XYZ file of C-alpha atoms in Angstrom:
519
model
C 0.000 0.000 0.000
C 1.148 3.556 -1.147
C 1.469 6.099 1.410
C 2.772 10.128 1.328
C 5.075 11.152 4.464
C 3.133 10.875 7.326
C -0.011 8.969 8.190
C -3.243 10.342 8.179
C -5.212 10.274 11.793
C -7.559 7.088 11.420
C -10.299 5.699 13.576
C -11.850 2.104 14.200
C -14.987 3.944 13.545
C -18.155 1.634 12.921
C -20.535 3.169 9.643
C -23.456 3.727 11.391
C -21.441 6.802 13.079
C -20.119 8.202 10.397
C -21.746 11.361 8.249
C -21.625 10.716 4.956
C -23.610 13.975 3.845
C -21.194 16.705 5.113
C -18.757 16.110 1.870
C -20.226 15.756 -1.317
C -18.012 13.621 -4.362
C -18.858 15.201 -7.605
C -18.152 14.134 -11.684
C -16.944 10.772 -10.068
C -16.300 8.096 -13.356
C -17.267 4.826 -13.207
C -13.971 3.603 -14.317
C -10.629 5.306 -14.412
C -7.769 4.430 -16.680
C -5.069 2.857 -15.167
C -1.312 5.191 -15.911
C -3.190 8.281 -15.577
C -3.525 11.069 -12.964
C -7.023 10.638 -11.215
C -8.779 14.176 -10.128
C -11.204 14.111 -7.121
C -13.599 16.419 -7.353
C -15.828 17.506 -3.684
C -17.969 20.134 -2.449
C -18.035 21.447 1.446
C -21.667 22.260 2.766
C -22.760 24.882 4.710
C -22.562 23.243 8.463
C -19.037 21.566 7.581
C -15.980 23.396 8.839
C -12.562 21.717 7.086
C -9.468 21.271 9.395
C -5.573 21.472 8.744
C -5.651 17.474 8.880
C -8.263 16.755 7.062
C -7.495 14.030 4.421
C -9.183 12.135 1.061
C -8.240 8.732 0.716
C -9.081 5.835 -1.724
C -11.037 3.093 0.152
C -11.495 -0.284 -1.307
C -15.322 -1.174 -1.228
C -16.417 -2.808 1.832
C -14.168 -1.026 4.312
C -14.734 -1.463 7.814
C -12.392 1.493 9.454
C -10.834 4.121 8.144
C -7.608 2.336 8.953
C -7.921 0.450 5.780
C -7.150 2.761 3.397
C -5.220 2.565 0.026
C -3.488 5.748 -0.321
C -4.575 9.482 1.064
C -4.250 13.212 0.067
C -3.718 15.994 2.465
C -6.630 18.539 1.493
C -5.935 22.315 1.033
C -7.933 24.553 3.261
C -10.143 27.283 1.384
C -8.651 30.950 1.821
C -12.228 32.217 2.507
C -14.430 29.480 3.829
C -17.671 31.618 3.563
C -17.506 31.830 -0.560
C -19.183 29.563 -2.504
C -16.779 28.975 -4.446
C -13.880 27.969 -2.194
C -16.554 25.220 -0.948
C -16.210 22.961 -4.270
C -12.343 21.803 -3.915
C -10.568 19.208 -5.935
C -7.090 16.779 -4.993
C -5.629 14.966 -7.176
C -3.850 11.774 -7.100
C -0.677 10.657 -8.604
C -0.726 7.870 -10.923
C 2.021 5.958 -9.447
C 0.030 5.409 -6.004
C -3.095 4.141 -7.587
C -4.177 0.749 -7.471
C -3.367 -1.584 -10.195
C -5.902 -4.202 -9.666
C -9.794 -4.438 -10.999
C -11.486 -3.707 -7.708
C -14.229 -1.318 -6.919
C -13.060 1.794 -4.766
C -14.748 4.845 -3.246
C -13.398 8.505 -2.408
C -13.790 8.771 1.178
C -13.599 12.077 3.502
C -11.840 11.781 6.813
C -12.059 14.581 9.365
C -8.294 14.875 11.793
C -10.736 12.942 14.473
C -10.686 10.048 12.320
C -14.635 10.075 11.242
C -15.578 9.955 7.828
C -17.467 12.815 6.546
C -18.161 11.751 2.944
C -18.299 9.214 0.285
C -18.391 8.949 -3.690
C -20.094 5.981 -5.526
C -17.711 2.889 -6.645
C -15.471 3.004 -9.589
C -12.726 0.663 -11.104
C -9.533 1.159 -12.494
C -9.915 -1.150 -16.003
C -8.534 -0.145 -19.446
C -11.107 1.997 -21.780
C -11.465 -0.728 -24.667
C -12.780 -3.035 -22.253
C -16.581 -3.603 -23.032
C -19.450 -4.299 -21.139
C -20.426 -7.805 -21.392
C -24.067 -8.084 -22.707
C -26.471 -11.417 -21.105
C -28.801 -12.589 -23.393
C -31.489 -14.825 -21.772
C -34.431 -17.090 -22.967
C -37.998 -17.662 -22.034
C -37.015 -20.637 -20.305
C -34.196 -18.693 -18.463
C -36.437 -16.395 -17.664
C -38.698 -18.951 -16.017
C -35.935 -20.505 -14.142
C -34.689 -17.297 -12.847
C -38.421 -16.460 -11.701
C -38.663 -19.857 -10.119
C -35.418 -19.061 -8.397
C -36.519 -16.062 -7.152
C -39.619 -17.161 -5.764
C -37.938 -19.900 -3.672
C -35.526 -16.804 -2.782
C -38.718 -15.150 -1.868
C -40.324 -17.950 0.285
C -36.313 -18.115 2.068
C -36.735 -14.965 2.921
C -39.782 -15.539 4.199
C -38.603 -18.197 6.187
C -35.809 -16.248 7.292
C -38.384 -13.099 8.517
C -40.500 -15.767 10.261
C -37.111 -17.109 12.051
C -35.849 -13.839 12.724
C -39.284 -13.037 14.510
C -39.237 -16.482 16.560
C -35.661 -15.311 17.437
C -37.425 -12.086 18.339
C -39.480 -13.409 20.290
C -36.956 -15.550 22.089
C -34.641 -12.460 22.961
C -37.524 -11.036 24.283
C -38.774 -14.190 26.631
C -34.774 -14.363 27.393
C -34.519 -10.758 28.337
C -37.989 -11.095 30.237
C -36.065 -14.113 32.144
C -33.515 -11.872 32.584
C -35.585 -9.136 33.814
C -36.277 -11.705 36.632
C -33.131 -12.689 37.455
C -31.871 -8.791 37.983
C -35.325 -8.424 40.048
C -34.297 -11.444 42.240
C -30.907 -10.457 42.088
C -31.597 -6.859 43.519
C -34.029 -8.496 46.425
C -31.010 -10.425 47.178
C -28.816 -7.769 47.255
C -31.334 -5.865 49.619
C -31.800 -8.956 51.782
C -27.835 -9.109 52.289
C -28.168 -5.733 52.927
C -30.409 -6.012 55.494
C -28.382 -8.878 57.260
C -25.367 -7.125 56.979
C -26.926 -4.071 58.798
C -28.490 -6.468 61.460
C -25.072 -8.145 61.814
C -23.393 -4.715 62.012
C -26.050 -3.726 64.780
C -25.566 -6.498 67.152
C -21.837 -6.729 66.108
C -21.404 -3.300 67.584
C -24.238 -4.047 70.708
C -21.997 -7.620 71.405
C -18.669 -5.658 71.045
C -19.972 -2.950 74.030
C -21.533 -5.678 75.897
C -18.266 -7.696 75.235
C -16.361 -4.777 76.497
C -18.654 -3.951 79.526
C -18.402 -7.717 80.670
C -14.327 -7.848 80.208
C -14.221 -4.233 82.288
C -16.204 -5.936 84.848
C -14.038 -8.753 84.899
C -11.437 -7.266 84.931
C -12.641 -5.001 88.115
C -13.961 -8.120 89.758
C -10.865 -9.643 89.220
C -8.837 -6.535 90.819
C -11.149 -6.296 93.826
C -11.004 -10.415 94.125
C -7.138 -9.643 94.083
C -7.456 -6.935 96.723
C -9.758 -9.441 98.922
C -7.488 -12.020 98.640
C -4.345 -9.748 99.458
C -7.192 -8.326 102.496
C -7.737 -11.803 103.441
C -3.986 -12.840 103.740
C -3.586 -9.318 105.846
C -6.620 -10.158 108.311
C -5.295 -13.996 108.170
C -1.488 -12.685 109.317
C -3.082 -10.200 111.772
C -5.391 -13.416 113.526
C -2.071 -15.389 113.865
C -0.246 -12.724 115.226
C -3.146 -11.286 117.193
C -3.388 -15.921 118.281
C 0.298 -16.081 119.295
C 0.022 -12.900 121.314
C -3.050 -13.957 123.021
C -1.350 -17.075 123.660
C 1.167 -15.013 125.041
C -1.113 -13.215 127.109
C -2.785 -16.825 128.393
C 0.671 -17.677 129.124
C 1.232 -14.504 131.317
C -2.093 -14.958 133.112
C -1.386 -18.616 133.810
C 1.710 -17.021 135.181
C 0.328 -14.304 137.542
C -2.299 -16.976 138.845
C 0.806 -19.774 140.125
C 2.315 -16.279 141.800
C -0.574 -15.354 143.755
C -1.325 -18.906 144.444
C 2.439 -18.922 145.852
C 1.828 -15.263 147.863
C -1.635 -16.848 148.780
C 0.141 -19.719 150.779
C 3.023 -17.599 152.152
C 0.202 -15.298 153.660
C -1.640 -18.302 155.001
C 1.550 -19.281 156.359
C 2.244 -15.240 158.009
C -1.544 -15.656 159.494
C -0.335 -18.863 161.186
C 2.948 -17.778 162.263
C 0.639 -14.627 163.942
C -1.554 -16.441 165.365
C 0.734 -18.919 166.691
C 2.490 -15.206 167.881
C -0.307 -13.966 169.582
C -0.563 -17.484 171.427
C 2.892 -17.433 172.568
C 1.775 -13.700 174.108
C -0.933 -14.729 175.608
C 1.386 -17.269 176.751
C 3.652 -14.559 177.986
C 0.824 -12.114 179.656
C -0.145 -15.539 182.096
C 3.348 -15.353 182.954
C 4.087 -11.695 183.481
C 3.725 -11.932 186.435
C 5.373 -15.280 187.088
C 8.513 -14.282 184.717
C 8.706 -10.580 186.435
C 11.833 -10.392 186.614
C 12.110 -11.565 182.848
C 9.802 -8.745 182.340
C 12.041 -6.263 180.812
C 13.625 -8.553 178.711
C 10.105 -9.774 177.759
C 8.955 -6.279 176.824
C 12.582 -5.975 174.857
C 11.390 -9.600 173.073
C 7.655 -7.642 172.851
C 9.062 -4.627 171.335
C 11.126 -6.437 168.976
C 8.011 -8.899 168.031
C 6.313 -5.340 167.411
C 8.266 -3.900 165.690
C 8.615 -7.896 163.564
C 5.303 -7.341 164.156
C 4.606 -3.875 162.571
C 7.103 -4.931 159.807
C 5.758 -8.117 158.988
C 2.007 -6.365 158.597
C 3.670 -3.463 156.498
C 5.055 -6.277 154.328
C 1.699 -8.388 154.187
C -0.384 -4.868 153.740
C 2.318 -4.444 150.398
C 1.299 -8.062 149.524
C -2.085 -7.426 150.110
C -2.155 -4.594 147.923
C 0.224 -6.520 145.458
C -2.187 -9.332 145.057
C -5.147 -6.884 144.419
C -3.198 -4.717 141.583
C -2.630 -8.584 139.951
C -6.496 -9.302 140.454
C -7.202 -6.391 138.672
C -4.375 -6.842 136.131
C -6.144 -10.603 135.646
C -9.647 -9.418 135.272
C -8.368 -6.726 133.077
C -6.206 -9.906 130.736
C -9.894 -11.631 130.944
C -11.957 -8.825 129.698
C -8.962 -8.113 126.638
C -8.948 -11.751 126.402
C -13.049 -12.264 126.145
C -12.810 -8.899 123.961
C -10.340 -10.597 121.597
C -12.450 -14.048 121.267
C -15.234 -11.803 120.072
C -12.686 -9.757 117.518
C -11.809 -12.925 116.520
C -15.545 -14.722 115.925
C -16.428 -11.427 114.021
C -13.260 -11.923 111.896
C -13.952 -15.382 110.944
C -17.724 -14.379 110.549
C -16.352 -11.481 108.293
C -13.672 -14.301 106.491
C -16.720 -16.599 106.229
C -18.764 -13.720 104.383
C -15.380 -12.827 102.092
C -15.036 -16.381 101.171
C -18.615 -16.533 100.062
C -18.393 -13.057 98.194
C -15.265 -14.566 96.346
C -17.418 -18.143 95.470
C -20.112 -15.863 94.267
C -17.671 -13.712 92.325
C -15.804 -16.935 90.578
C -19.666 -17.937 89.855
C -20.463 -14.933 87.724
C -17.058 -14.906 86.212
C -17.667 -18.649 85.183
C -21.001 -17.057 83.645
C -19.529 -14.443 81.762
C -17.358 -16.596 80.245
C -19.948 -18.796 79.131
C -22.067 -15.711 77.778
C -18.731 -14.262 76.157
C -18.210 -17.864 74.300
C -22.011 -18.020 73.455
C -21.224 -14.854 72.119
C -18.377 -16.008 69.769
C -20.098 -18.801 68.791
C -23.116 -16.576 67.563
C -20.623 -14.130 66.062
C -19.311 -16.969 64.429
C -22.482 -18.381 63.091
C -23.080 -15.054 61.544
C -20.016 -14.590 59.944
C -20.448 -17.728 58.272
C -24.407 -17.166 56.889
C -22.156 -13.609 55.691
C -19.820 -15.430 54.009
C -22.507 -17.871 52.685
C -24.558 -15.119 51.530
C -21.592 -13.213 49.956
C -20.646 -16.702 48.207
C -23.838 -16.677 46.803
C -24.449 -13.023 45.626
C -21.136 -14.065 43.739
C -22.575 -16.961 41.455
C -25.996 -15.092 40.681
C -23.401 -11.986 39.506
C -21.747 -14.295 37.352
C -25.166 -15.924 36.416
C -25.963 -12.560 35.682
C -22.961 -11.347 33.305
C -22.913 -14.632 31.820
C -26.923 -13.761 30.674
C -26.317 -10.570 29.627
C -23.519 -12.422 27.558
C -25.810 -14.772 25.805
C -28.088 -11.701 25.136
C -25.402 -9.550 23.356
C -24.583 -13.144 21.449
C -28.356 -13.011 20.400
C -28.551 -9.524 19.399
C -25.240 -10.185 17.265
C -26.983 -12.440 15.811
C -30.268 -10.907 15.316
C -28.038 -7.614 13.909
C -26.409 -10.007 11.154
C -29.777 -11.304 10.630
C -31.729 -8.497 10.079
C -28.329 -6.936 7.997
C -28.182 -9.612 5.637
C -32.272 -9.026 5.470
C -31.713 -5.292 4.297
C -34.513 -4.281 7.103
C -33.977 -1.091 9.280
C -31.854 -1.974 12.458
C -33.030 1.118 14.339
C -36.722 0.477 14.107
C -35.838 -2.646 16.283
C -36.830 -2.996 19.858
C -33.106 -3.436 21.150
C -30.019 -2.458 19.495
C -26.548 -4.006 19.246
C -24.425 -3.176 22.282
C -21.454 -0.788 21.209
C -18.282 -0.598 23.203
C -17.293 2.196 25.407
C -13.634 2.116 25.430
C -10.907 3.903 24.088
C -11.448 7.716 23.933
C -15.715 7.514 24.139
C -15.706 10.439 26.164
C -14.110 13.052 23.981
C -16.623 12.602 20.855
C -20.181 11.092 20.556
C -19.899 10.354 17.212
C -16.786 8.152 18.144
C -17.164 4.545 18.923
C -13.231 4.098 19.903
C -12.897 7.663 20.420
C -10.275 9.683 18.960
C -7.159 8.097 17.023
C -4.788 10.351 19.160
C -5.708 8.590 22.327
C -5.040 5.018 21.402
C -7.696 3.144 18.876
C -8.957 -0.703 19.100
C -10.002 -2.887 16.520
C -13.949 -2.641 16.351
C -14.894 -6.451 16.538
C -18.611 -5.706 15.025
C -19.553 -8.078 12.077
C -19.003 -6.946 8.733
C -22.164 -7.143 6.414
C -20.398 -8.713 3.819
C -19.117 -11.736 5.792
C -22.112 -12.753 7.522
C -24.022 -14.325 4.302
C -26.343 -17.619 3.710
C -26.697 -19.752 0.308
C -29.535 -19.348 -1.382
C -29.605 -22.804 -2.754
C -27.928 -24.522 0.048
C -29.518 -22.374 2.738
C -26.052 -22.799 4.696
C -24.462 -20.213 6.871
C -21.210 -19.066 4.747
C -18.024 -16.953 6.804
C -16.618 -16.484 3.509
C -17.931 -14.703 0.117
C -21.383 -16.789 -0.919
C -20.456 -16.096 -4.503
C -17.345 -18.265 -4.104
C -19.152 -20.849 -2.147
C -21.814 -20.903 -5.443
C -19.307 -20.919 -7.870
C -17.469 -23.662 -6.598
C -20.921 -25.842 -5.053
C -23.407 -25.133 -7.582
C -21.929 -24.215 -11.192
C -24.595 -25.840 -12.873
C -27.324 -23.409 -11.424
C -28.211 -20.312 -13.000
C -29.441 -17.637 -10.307
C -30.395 -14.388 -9.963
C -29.975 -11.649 -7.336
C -32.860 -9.824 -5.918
C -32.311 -6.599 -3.580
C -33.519 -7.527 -0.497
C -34.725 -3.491 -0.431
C -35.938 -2.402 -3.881
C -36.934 -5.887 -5.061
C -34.150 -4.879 -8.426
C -32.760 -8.504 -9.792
C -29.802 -9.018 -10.973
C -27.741 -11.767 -13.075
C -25.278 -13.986 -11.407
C -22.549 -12.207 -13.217
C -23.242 -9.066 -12.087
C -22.353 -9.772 -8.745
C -20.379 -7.103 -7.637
C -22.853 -4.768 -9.048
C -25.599 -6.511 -6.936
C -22.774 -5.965 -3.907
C -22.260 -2.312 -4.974
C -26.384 -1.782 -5.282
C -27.171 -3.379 -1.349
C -23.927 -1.058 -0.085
C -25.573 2.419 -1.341
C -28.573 1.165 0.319
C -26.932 0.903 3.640
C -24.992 3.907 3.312
């Protein structure tokens, strides 16, 4: 393929979004001579502003994108855009970057976005001399042709009443889809919902959670403090024992000493007694032992003053023995004071003991509640994940639906193109992608050439074709498949549109007739 220096801007721009009307292709031959310099005559209307890359370029017939071009022109921009004259421009093409084979081409406007804004009717490049051939048929031709046609009519027939069944099955299909999306969305609201719920009592069972560890955890500090109380009170009643033992010891003590200074004062009232006999004793005599007397009043002082001494010293004792009396009543009442201390302690070790089984009860409780809990949480969790597992498959039940559907409408768009009926009047229309540079231009399928183009991957209306004879689906040209299954047959070509027949040698004239219908 023949090219100038530097490529045009192209598009993979489908022909339903192109505007063939803006750029008009005037004194356009049928056939040009091949070695000669071929002049492309146009016309700009009103509403069409040209651009600085604006380019013509020869198309062979049935081009898909503007990619395909054969070679391409740079046009000239009009000094004064609003004359009338400047609007009918002309390019012209060298003869050395023509094509060389008997194809049909087209002259073909393309805009710097990559859209084409014009086309000119098909034309060949054949020699001059070369003459039309001329068909002659017969009467029984004729018949056979008409025959053909009407079993060409009746196929199509056939093919209208399958393309209506097919119709109707897109729409039962899309119905069925319908219902899936509606029982998808209740789904999706349902999960909703339980997600919410779960969220709810997620957050309630997290604060209860957290109200239950802080008591716990309090309970557990005041269960330590009680314990480290009840070692305290437990140290202080073993002290508080040994020292009353101590005390019991010291009272035993006091009692064997008075006991002892109990006996020696029996003993002083005997020797008394025993002293105030002997006086006695000594008074009968006084006047027997007169002469004694003064040594008896010297032995009577002396016992007096023994005497006087010895009651000074049991007075002391006396007094001594009623201080420990005292001193032992005093021990008892500490003592009987201290039993009671000690009864209220145990009581009050008794009640701690029962506060810290009680305490250890409700723990054990909360940690039952707090696994109950989990294992709720748990349960929850799982219907979430179950729920989430299935939301999954229905999406991909979903897009693989909608998948079948766009196969269908494919189908029903090669269908009803092969048909020649009007796509647009349709109930549903074939799905166009949205990639590429879709945003910058609605005209654009890809969007603009600048930003990175894609293949379009639409069926082309030439390669989607059935045999008339055969009634077989055919990827490949059906005039090929008829040449080479059925040479014996003579056919003819009806448009689908205008109901204008054709021979089967004037096949790319029949092609040539159904492509200005579709443009």
């Amino acid at each position: 393929m023949e090219e100038t220096v530097g490529d045009p801007p192209t598009s993979a721009v489908l022909l339903d979004h192109c505007h063939f009307s803006q750029v008009i292709f005037n004194s356009v031959e049928k056939f040009y001579v091949p070695g000669g310099d071929v002049t492309c005559y146009y016309t700009l209307t009103e509403h069409f502003t040209p651009r600085r890359k604006d380019w013509i370029g020869i198309f062979r017939v049935g081009w898909k994108t503007t990619r395909e071009y054969y070679t391409f022109m740079w046009v000239t921009l009009p000094v004064d855009p609003n004359n009338v004259s400047t609007k009918q421009q002309e390019v012209q093409f060298k003869a050395y970057y023509l094509p060389k084979d008997d194809e049909y081409y087209q002259f073909c406007y393309v805009d710097q976005d990559g859209l084409v804004r014009g086309a000119s009717i098909p034309f060949q490049f054949r020699p001059e001399n070369e003459e039309d051939i001329l068909v002659v048929t017969t009467q029984g031709e004729v018949e056979e042709i008409e025959q053909s046609n009407n079993e060409l009519r009746k196929e199509n027939q056939e093919l209208k009443d399958s393309c209506v069944s097919l119709q109707k099955q897109n729409s039962d299909m899309q119905a069925e889809l319908q219902k899936k999306q509606e029982e998808l969305e209740t789904l999706k609201s349902i999960n909703k919902k339980l997600e919410q719920k779960v969220e709810e009592q997620k957050d309630i069972w997290e604060t209860e959670l957290l109200q239950l560890k802080e008591q716990n955890q309090k309970l557990s500090s005041e269960n330590e403090k009680m314990g480290v109380r009840v070692d305290q009170l437990q140290a202080q009643l073993s002290t508080q024992e040994k020292e009353m033992e101590k005390l019991v010891q010291e009272a035993q003590d006091k009692t064997e000493q008075l006991e002892c200074l109990k006996k020696e004062n029996g003993q002083l009232f005997l020797s008394l007694k025993e002293q105030r006999k002997h006086q006695q004793k000594l008074e009968k005599t006084v006047e027997e032992l007169k002469q004694q007397e003064a040594i008896a009043t010297k032995k009577e002082q002396e016992l007096t003053a023994q005497l006087s001494t010895h009651e000074k010293e049991m007075e002391k004792l006396v007094q001594e023995a009623q201080d420990k009396t005292e001193q032992l009543e005093y021990l008892k009442k500490e003592n009987g004071q201290l039993f009671l201390s000690l009864k209220e302690q145990r009581k009050h070790q008794q009640k701690l003991e029962k506060t810290v089984e009680e305490l250890k009860q409700q723990e054990a409780i909360a940690t039952k509640k707090e696994q109950e809990l989990t294992d709720e949480n748990f349960d929850l969790s799982k219907r979430l994940s179950e729920n989430k597992m299935i939301c999954i498959v229905l999406q991909r039940e979903k897009e693989r639906l909608e998948g079948e559907n766009d196969l269908l409408k494919r189908d029903n768009f090669r269908l009803m193109s092969y048909m020649g009926l009007d796509f647009d009047s349709l109930p549903f229309q074939v799905p166009t992608s949205d990639q590429g540079g879709a945003g910058q231009n609605p005209g654009l399928v890809f969007g603009n050439p600048y930003f990175g183009i894609q293949e379009s991957s639409a069926p082309s209306l030439r390669t989607i074709k059935k045999c008339p004879t055969c009634k077989s689906n055919l990827a490949d040209d059906v005039f090929d498949h008829i040449s080479q299954q059925h040479p014996m047959e003579t056919l003819s070509l009806d448009c689908p549109i205008c109901d204008k027949s054709f021979s089967a040698n004037e096949k790319q004239i029949f092609e040539d007739h159904v492509f200005c219908h579709t443009l």
